[in-house]
PDB file of C-alpha atoms in Angstrom:
ATOM      1  CA  MET A   1      -9.939  -9.045 -23.714  1.00  0.00           C
ATOM      2  CA  LEU A   2      -6.531  -8.298 -22.102  1.00  0.00           C
ATOM      3  CA  ARG A   3      -6.025  -5.262 -19.977  1.00  0.00           C
ATOM      4  CA  PRO A   4      -3.233  -3.986 -17.698  1.00  0.00           C
ATOM      5  CA  ALA A   5      -3.461  -5.282 -14.134  1.00  0.00           C
ATOM      6  CA  ARG A   6      -4.728  -2.965 -11.458  1.00  0.00           C
ATOM      7  CA  ASP A   7      -3.798  -3.018  -7.796  1.00  0.00           C
ATOM      8  CA  SER A   8      -7.384  -4.171  -7.116  1.00  0.00           C
ATOM      9  CA  ASP A   9      -6.660  -7.361  -9.119  1.00  0.00           C
ATOM     10  CA  ARG A  10      -3.864  -8.531  -6.789  1.00  0.00           C
ATOM     11  CA  ASP A  11      -5.947 -10.458  -4.287  1.00  0.00           C
ATOM     12  CA  LEU A  12      -8.373 -11.699  -6.954  1.00  0.00           C
ATOM     13  CA  VAL A  13      -5.647 -13.703  -8.820  1.00  0.00           C
ATOM     14  CA  LEU A  14      -4.023 -15.440  -5.847  1.00  0.00           C
ATOM     15  CA  PRO A  15      -6.774 -18.115  -5.531  1.00  0.00           C
ATOM     16  CA  TRP A  16      -6.485 -18.772  -9.284  1.00  0.00           C
ATOM     17  CA  ARG A  17      -2.738 -19.337  -8.943  1.00  0.00           C
ATOM     18  CA  ASN A  18      -3.191 -21.535  -5.889  1.00  0.00           C
ATOM     19  CA  HIS A  19      -5.864 -23.745  -7.460  1.00  0.00           C
ATOM     20  CA  PRO A  20      -4.566 -27.366  -7.278  1.00  0.00           C
ATOM     21  CA  SER A  21      -4.801 -27.924 -11.042  1.00  0.00           C
ATOM     22  CA  VAL A  22      -2.791 -24.735 -11.750  1.00  0.00           C
ATOM     23  CA  ARG A  23      -0.208 -25.538  -9.118  1.00  0.00           C
ATOM     24  CA  ALA A  24       0.154 -29.076 -10.511  1.00  0.00           C
ATOM     25  CA  VAL A  25       1.430 -27.804 -13.874  1.00  0.00           C
ATOM     26  CA  SER A  26       3.470 -24.831 -12.554  1.00  0.00           C
ATOM     27  CA  LEU A  27       7.168 -24.513 -12.108  1.00  0.00           C
ATOM     28  CA  THR A  28       6.567 -23.864  -8.397  1.00  0.00           C
ATOM     29  CA  THR A  29       3.887 -25.979  -6.843  1.00  0.00           C
ATOM     30  CA  HIS A  30       3.707 -24.834  -3.260  1.00  0.00           C
ATOM     31  CA  GLU A  31       0.699 -22.864  -2.091  1.00  0.00           C
ATOM     32  CA  ILE A  32       1.633 -19.239  -2.397  1.00  0.00           C
ATOM     33  CA  GLN A  33       0.979 -17.251   0.740  1.00  0.00           C
ATOM     34  CA  PRO A  34      -0.537 -13.681   0.643  1.00  0.00           C
ATOM     35  CA  ALA A  35       2.746 -11.993   1.662  1.00  0.00           C
ATOM     36  CA  GLU A  36       4.728 -13.836  -1.030  1.00  0.00           C
ATOM     37  CA  HIS A  37       2.059 -12.957  -3.610  1.00  0.00           C
ATOM     38  CA  ALA A  38       2.032  -9.309  -2.560  1.00  0.00           C
ATOM     39  CA  ALA A  39       5.804  -9.056  -2.895  1.00  0.00           C
ATOM     40  CA  TRP A  40       5.688 -10.718  -6.353  1.00  0.00           C
ATOM     41  CA  TRP A  41       2.812  -8.383  -7.412  1.00  0.00           C
ATOM     42  CA  ALA A  42       4.798  -5.285  -6.254  1.00  0.00           C
ATOM     43  CA  ARG A  43       7.780  -6.340  -8.391  1.00  0.00           C
ATOM     44  CA  ARG A  44       5.873  -7.565 -11.459  1.00  0.00           C
ATOM     45  CA  SER A  45       2.540  -5.800 -11.760  1.00  0.00           C
ATOM     46  CA  ALA A  46       3.724  -3.688 -14.660  1.00  0.00           C
ATOM     47  CA  ASP A  47       4.218  -6.933 -16.616  1.00  0.00           C
ATOM     48  CA  ILE A  48       0.862  -8.453 -15.808  1.00  0.00           C
ATOM     49  CA  LEU A  49      -2.228  -8.413 -17.983  1.00  0.00           C
ATOM     50  CA  ILE A  50      -5.616  -9.490 -16.847  1.00  0.00           C
ATOM     51  CA  TYR A  51      -7.701 -11.611 -19.248  1.00  0.00           C
ATOM     52  CA  GLU A  52     -11.401 -10.839 -19.045  1.00  0.00           C
ATOM     53  CA  GLU A  53     -14.143 -13.243 -20.202  1.00  0.00           C
ATOM     54  CA  ASP A  54     -17.386 -11.317 -20.879  1.00  0.00           C
ATOM     55  CA  GLY A  55     -16.079  -8.360 -18.861  1.00  0.00           C
ATOM     56  CA  VAL A  56     -15.210 -10.502 -15.827  1.00  0.00           C
ATOM     57  CA  PRO A  57     -11.535 -11.082 -14.806  1.00  0.00           C
ATOM     58  CA  ALA A  58     -10.767 -14.677 -15.546  1.00  0.00           C
ATOM     59  CA  GLY A  59      -7.038 -15.074 -16.121  1.00  0.00           C
ATOM     60  CA  VAL A  60      -3.506 -13.691 -15.979  1.00  0.00           C
ATOM     61  CA  VAL A  61      -0.797 -13.228 -18.581  1.00  0.00           C
ATOM     62  CA  VAL A  62       2.749 -12.370 -17.351  1.00  0.00           C
ATOM     63  CA  PHE A  63       5.396 -11.137 -19.700  1.00  0.00           C
ATOM     64  CA  ASP A  64       9.119 -11.210 -18.745  1.00  0.00           C
ATOM     65  CA  GLY A  65      10.947  -9.723 -21.679  1.00  0.00           C
ATOM     66  CA  SER A  66      10.257 -12.128 -24.538  1.00  0.00           C
ATOM     67  CA  THR A  67       9.019 -14.905 -22.230  1.00  0.00           C
ATOM     68  CA  TRP A  68       5.425 -15.404 -21.168  1.00  0.00           C
ATOM     69  CA  SER A  69       3.266 -17.456 -18.844  1.00  0.00           C
ATOM     70  CA  PHE A  70      -0.438 -17.588 -17.991  1.00  0.00           C
ATOM     71  CA  TYR A  71      -3.076 -19.177 -15.855  1.00  0.00           C
ATOM     72  CA  LEU A  72      -6.822 -18.966 -15.703  1.00  0.00           C
ATOM     73  CA  ASP A  73      -9.533 -18.967 -13.111  1.00  0.00           C
ATOM     74  CA  VAL A  74     -10.115 -22.727 -13.417  1.00  0.00           C
ATOM     75  CA  GLU A  75     -12.929 -22.785 -10.833  1.00  0.00           C
ATOM     76  CA  GLY A  76     -14.791 -19.712 -12.180  1.00  0.00           C
ATOM     77  CA  LEU A  77     -14.622 -20.721 -15.846  1.00  0.00           C
ATOM     78  CA  GLY A  78     -15.710 -24.277 -15.374  1.00  0.00           C
ATOM     79  CA  ARG A  79     -16.776 -25.768 -18.763  1.00  0.00           C
ATOM     80  CA  ARG A  80     -15.721 -22.517 -20.452  1.00  0.00           C
ATOM     81  CA  LEU A  81     -12.072 -23.225 -19.685  1.00  0.00           C
ATOM     82  CA  LEU A  82     -10.984 -24.557 -23.081  1.00  0.00           C
ATOM     83  CA  PRO A  83     -12.503 -21.722 -25.113  1.00  0.00           C
ATOM     84  CA  ALA A  84     -11.015 -19.215 -22.665  1.00  0.00           C
ATOM     85  CA  TRP A  85      -7.582 -20.824 -23.050  1.00  0.00           C
ATOM     86  CA  MET A  86      -7.814 -20.394 -26.760  1.00  0.00           C
ATOM     87  CA  ARG A  87      -8.961 -16.769 -26.539  1.00  0.00           C
ATOM     88  CA  LEU A  88      -6.345 -15.920 -23.954  1.00  0.00           C
ATOM     89  CA  GLU A  89      -3.550 -17.393 -26.074  1.00  0.00           C
ATOM     90  CA  SER A  90      -4.723 -15.620 -29.199  1.00  0.00           C
ATOM     91  CA  GLU A  91      -4.914 -12.280 -27.442  1.00  0.00           C
ATOM     92  CA  ALA A  92      -1.614 -12.758 -25.650  1.00  0.00           C
ATOM     93  CA  VAL A  93       0.241 -13.575 -28.933  1.00  0.00           C
ATOM     94  CA  ALA A  94      -1.364 -10.549 -30.639  1.00  0.00           C
ATOM     95  CA  HIS A  95      -0.354  -8.369 -27.670  1.00  0.00           C
ATOM     96  CA  ALA A  96       3.234  -9.673 -27.712  1.00  0.00           C
ATOM     97  CA  PHE A  97       3.744  -8.976 -31.416  1.00  0.00           C
ATOM     98  CA  GLY A  98       1.622  -5.821 -31.364  1.00  0.00           C
ATOM     99  CA  PRO A  99       1.803  -3.413 -28.455  1.00  0.00           C
ATOM    100  CA  ARG A 100       4.792  -5.132 -26.849  1.00  0.00           C
ATOM    101  CA  GLY A 101       6.703  -5.070 -30.173  1.00  0.00           C
ATOM    102  CA  LEU A 102       8.339  -8.526 -29.697  1.00  0.00           C
ATOM    103  CA  ASP A 103       9.904 -10.439 -32.604  1.00  0.00           C
ATOM    104  CA  THR A 104       9.939 -13.734 -30.711  1.00  0.00           C
ATOM    105  CA  LEU A 105       7.817 -15.103 -27.851  1.00  0.00           C
ATOM    106  CA  GLY A 106       8.756 -18.152 -25.813  1.00  0.00           C
ATOM    107  CA  GLY A 107       7.956 -19.968 -22.647  1.00  0.00           C
ATOM    108  CA  GLU A 108       8.385 -23.016 -20.476  1.00  0.00           C
ATOM    109  CA  THR A 109       5.791 -25.772 -20.105  1.00  0.00           C
ATOM    110  CA  LEU A 110       6.120 -29.009 -18.177  1.00  0.00           C
ATOM    111  CA  ALA A 111       6.248 -31.953 -20.604  1.00  0.00           C
ATOM    112  CA  GLU A 112       3.381 -33.606 -18.740  1.00  0.00           C
ATOM    113  CA  ASN A 113       1.124 -30.609 -19.539  1.00  0.00           C
ATOM    114  CA  THR A 114       0.195 -32.009 -22.887  1.00  0.00           C
ATOM    115  CA  GLN A 115      -2.972 -29.864 -23.209  1.00  0.00           C
ATOM    116  CA  VAL A 116      -1.104 -26.591 -23.095  1.00  0.00           C
ATOM    117  CA  LEU A 117       1.645 -27.955 -25.351  1.00  0.00           C
ATOM    118  CA  ALA A 118      -1.058 -28.832 -27.898  1.00  0.00           C
ATOM    119  CA  LEU A 119      -2.573 -25.410 -27.535  1.00  0.00           C
ATOM    120  CA  HIS A 120       0.769 -23.751 -28.128  1.00  0.00           C
ATOM    121  CA  ARG A 121       1.331 -25.854 -31.341  1.00  0.00           C
ATOM    122  CA  ARG A 122      -2.087 -24.794 -32.532  1.00  0.00           C
ATOM    123  CA  PHE A 123      -0.998 -21.142 -32.268  1.00  0.00           C
ATOM    124  CA  GLY A 124       2.248 -21.665 -34.138  1.00  0.00           C
ATOM    125  CA  PHE A 125       4.656 -22.286 -31.295  1.00  0.00           C
ATOM    126  CA  ARG A 126       7.316 -24.899 -31.895  1.00  0.00           C
ATOM    127  CA  GLU A 127       9.367 -26.909 -29.471  1.00  0.00           C
ATOM    128  CA  THR A 128      13.025 -25.888 -29.562  1.00  0.00           C
ATOM    129  CA  ARG A 129      14.402 -27.835 -26.641  1.00  0.00           C
ATOM    130  CA  ARG A 130      13.735 -29.988 -23.575  1.00  0.00           C
ATOM    131  CA  TYR A 131      15.623 -29.960 -20.379  1.00  0.00           C
ATOM    132  CA  GLU A 132      15.398 -31.115 -16.766  1.00  0.00           C
ATOM    133  CA  ARG A 133      14.546 -28.636 -14.060  1.00  0.00           C
ATOM    134  CA  LEU A 134      13.919 -29.176 -10.372  1.00  0.00           C
ATOM    135  CA  VAL A 135      10.343 -28.264  -9.488  1.00  0.00           C
ATOM    136  CA  ASP A 136      10.103 -28.091  -5.725  1.00  0.00           C
ATOM    137  CA  GLY A 137      12.972 -30.572  -5.472  1.00  0.00           C
ATOM    138  CA  VAL A 138      11.572 -33.041  -8.082  1.00  0.00           C
ATOM    139  CA  PRO A 139      13.272 -33.369 -11.479  1.00  0.00           C
ATOM    140  CA  LYS A 140      10.793 -32.567 -14.246  1.00  0.00           C
ATOM    141  CA  THR A 141      11.129 -32.291 -18.006  1.00  0.00           C
ATOM    142  CA  VAL A 142      10.485 -28.792 -19.291  1.00  0.00           C
ATOM    143  CA  VAL A 143       9.626 -27.996 -22.880  1.00  0.00           C
ATOM    144  CA  TRP A 144      10.717 -24.659 -24.278  1.00  0.00           C
ATOM    145  CA  THR A 145       8.382 -23.458 -27.062  1.00  0.00           C
ATOM    146  CA  GLU A 146       8.667 -20.301 -29.081  1.00  0.00           C
ATOM    147  CA  ARG A 147       7.083 -18.488 -31.948  1.00  0.00           C
ATOM    148  CA  SER A 148       8.389 -15.732 -34.149  1.00  0.00           C
ATOM    149  CA  LYS A 149       6.329 -12.780 -35.328  1.00  0.00           C
TER     150      LYS A 149
END
């Protein structure tokens, strides 16, 4: 289930974002400090949805216009991570084309993040371009995928 983020979720999601496996496939890989996270939350909380697994917060979906990103509580989900990825993606796509009223949804994924690229393909996203981007000073290939309603 996806629900709007609450202020009480702010500190809960920071360890998820700072998990080494999440940072490794993010477009910024440094460990985010509490003050930086609080400033981001203050700017973006209206665009954040919390994914719940069995009523327990377990992930984040962030919309920025017709662009989206997500991450999950890798540690807390453990072996339930793959099914949670699939449910989160399904619910995020439904939300984008339903309540958000989007016609197209797209996002950036590092080319080395083959699992998420495969997940996106499974949900009808298609690769439209690749480009280089500096990720904390290191050139990385980014894949833009998008899907229409």
